[in-house]
mmCIF file of C-alpha atoms in Angstrom:
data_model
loop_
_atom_site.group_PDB
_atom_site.id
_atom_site.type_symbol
_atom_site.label_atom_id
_atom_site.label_comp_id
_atom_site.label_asym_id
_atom_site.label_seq_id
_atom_site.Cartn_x
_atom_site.Cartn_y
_atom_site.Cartn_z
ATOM 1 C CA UNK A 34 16.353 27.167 -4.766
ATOM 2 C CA UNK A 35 19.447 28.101 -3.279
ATOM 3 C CA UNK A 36 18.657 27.865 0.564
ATOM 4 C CA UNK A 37 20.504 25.435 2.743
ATOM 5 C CA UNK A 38 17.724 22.950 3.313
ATOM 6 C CA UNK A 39 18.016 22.063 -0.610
ATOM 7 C CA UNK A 40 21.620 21.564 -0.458
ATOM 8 C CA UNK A 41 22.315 19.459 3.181
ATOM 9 C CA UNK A 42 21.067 15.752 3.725
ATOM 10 C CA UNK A 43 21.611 15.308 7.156
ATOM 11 C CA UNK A 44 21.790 11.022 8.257
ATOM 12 C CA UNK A 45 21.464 9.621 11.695
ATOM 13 C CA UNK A 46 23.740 7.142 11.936
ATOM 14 C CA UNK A 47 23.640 3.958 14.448
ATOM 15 C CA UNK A 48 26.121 1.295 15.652
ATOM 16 C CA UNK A 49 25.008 -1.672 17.286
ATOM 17 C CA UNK A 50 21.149 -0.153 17.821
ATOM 18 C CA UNK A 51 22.429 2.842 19.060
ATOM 19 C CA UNK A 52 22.297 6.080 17.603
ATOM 20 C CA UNK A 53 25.454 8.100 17.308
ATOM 21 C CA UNK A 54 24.081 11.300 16.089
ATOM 22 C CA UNK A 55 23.764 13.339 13.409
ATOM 23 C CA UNK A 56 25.773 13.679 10.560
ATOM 24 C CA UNK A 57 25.817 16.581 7.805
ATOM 25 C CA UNK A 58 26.588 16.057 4.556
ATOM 26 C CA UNK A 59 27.443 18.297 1.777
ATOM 27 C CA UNK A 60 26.090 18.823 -2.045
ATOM 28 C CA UNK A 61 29.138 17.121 -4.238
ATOM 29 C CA UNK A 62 30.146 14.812 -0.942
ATOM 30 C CA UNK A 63 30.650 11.634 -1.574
ATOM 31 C CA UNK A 64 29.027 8.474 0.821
ATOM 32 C CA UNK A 65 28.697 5.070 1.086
ATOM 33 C CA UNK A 66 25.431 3.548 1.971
ATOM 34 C CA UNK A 67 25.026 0.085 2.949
ATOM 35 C CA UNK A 68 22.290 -2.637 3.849
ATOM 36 C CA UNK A 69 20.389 -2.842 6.790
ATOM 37 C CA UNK A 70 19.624 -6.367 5.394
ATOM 38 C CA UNK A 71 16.452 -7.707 7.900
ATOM 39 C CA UNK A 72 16.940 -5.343 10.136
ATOM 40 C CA UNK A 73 14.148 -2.672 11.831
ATOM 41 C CA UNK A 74 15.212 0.538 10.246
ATOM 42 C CA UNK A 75 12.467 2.224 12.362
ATOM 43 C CA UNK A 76 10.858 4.523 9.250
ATOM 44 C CA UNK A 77 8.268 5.470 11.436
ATOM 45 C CA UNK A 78 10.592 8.414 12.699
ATOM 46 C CA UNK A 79 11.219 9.108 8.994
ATOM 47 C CA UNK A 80 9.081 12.115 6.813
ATOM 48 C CA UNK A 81 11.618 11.302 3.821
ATOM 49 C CA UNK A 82 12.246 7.837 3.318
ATOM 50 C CA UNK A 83 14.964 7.283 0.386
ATOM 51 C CA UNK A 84 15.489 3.119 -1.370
ATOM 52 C CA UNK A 85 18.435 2.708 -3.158
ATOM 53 C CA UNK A 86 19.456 -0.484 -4.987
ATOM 54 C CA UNK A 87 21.289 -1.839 -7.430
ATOM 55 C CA UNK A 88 19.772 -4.408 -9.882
ATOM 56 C CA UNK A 89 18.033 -7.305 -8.808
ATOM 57 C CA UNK A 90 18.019 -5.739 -5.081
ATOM 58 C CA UNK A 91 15.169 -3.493 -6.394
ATOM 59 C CA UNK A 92 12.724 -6.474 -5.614
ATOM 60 C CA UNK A 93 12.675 -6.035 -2.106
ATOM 61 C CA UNK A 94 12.469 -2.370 -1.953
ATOM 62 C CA UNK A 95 9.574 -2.413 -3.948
ATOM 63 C CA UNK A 96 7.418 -4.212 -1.325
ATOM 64 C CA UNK A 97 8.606 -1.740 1.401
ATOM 65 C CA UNK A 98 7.554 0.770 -0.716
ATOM 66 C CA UNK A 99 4.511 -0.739 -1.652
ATOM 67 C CA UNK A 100 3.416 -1.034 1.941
ATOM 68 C CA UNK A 101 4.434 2.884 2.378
ATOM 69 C CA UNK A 102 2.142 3.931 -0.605
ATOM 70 C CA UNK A 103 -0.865 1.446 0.305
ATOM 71 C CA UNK A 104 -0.277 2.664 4.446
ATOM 72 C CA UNK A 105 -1.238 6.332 3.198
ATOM 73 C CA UNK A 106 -4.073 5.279 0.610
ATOM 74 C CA UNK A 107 -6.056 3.085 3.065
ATOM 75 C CA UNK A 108 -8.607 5.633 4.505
ATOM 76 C CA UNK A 109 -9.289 3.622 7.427
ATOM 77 C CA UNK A 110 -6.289 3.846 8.709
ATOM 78 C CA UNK A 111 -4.865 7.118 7.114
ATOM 79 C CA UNK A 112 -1.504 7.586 8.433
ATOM 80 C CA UNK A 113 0.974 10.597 7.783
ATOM 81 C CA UNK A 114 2.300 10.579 4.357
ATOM 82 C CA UNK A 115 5.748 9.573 3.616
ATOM 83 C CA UNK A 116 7.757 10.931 0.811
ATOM 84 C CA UNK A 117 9.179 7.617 -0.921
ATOM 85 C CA UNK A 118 12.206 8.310 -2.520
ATOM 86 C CA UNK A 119 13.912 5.192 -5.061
ATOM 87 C CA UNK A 120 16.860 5.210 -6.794
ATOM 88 C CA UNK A 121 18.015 2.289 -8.783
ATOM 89 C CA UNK A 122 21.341 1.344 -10.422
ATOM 90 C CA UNK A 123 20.891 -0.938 -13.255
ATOM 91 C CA UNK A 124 23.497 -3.300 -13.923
ATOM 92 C CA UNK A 125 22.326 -3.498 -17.798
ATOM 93 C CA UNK A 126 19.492 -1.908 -19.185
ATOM 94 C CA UNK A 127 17.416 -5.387 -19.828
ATOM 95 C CA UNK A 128 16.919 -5.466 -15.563
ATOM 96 C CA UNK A 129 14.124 -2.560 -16.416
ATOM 97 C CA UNK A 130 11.584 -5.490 -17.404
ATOM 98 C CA UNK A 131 12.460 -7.297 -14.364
ATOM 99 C CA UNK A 132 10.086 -4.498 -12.326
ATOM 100 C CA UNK A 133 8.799 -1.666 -14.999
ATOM 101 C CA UNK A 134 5.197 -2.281 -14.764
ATOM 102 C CA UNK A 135 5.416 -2.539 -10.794
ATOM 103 C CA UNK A 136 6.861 0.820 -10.602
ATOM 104 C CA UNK A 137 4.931 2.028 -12.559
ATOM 105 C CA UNK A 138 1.792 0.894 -10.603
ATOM 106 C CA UNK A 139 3.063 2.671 -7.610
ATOM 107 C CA UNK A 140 3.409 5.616 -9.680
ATOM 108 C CA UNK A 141 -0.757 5.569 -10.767
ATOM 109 C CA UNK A 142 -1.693 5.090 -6.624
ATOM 110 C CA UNK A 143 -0.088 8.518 -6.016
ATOM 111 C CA UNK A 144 -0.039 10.475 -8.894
ATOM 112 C CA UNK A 145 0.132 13.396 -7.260
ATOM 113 C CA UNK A 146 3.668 12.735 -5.975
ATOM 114 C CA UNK A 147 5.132 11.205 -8.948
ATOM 115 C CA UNK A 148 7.979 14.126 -10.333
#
């Protein structure tokens, strides 16, 4: 597809709990992304939510994402579905037992997602 949704992520950024505004950026553009370690990162607002880690760090994503998955497949309380998004940088290739069978769990509750 080549229309300009598929190639623009746009990122809100915020400094000091205030948002600054929006901020395009470009297919082949290079960015650094970087904790909000404990903070609220308010994914409410969010249709798109995208983890990234890098080895061990996966462990705490996964119960965010966890809680994103179950959030949508509890029909009591059937909220708006949230695209999930992880990406994770292994260190070496032995940190795939560390979590393999837990992603792949969250994989089976929404099969339909899973690309």
């Amino acid at each position: 597809d080549d229309s300009p949704k598929e190639k623009l992520i746009t990122f809100i950024i915020s400094h000091n709990n205030r948002t600054s505004g929006f901020v395009p950026f470009h297919n082949g553009q290079e960015i650094l992304l970087d904790r909000p370690y404990g903070r609220d990162i308010n994914a409410t607002a969010c249709t798109t939510i995208v983890l990234v880690a890098r080895g061990p760090g996966i462990v705490g994503l996964l119960s965010f994402a966890s809680h994103q998955v179950g959030r949508y497949k509890d029909k009591n309380s059937r909220k708006e579905k949230r695209r999930v998004d992880i990406l994770w940088v292994l260190d070496d290739v032995g940190q795939q037992d560390l979590v393999g069978n837990r992603l792949r769990e969250l994989q089976n509750m929404d099969q339909d997602s899973v690309r």
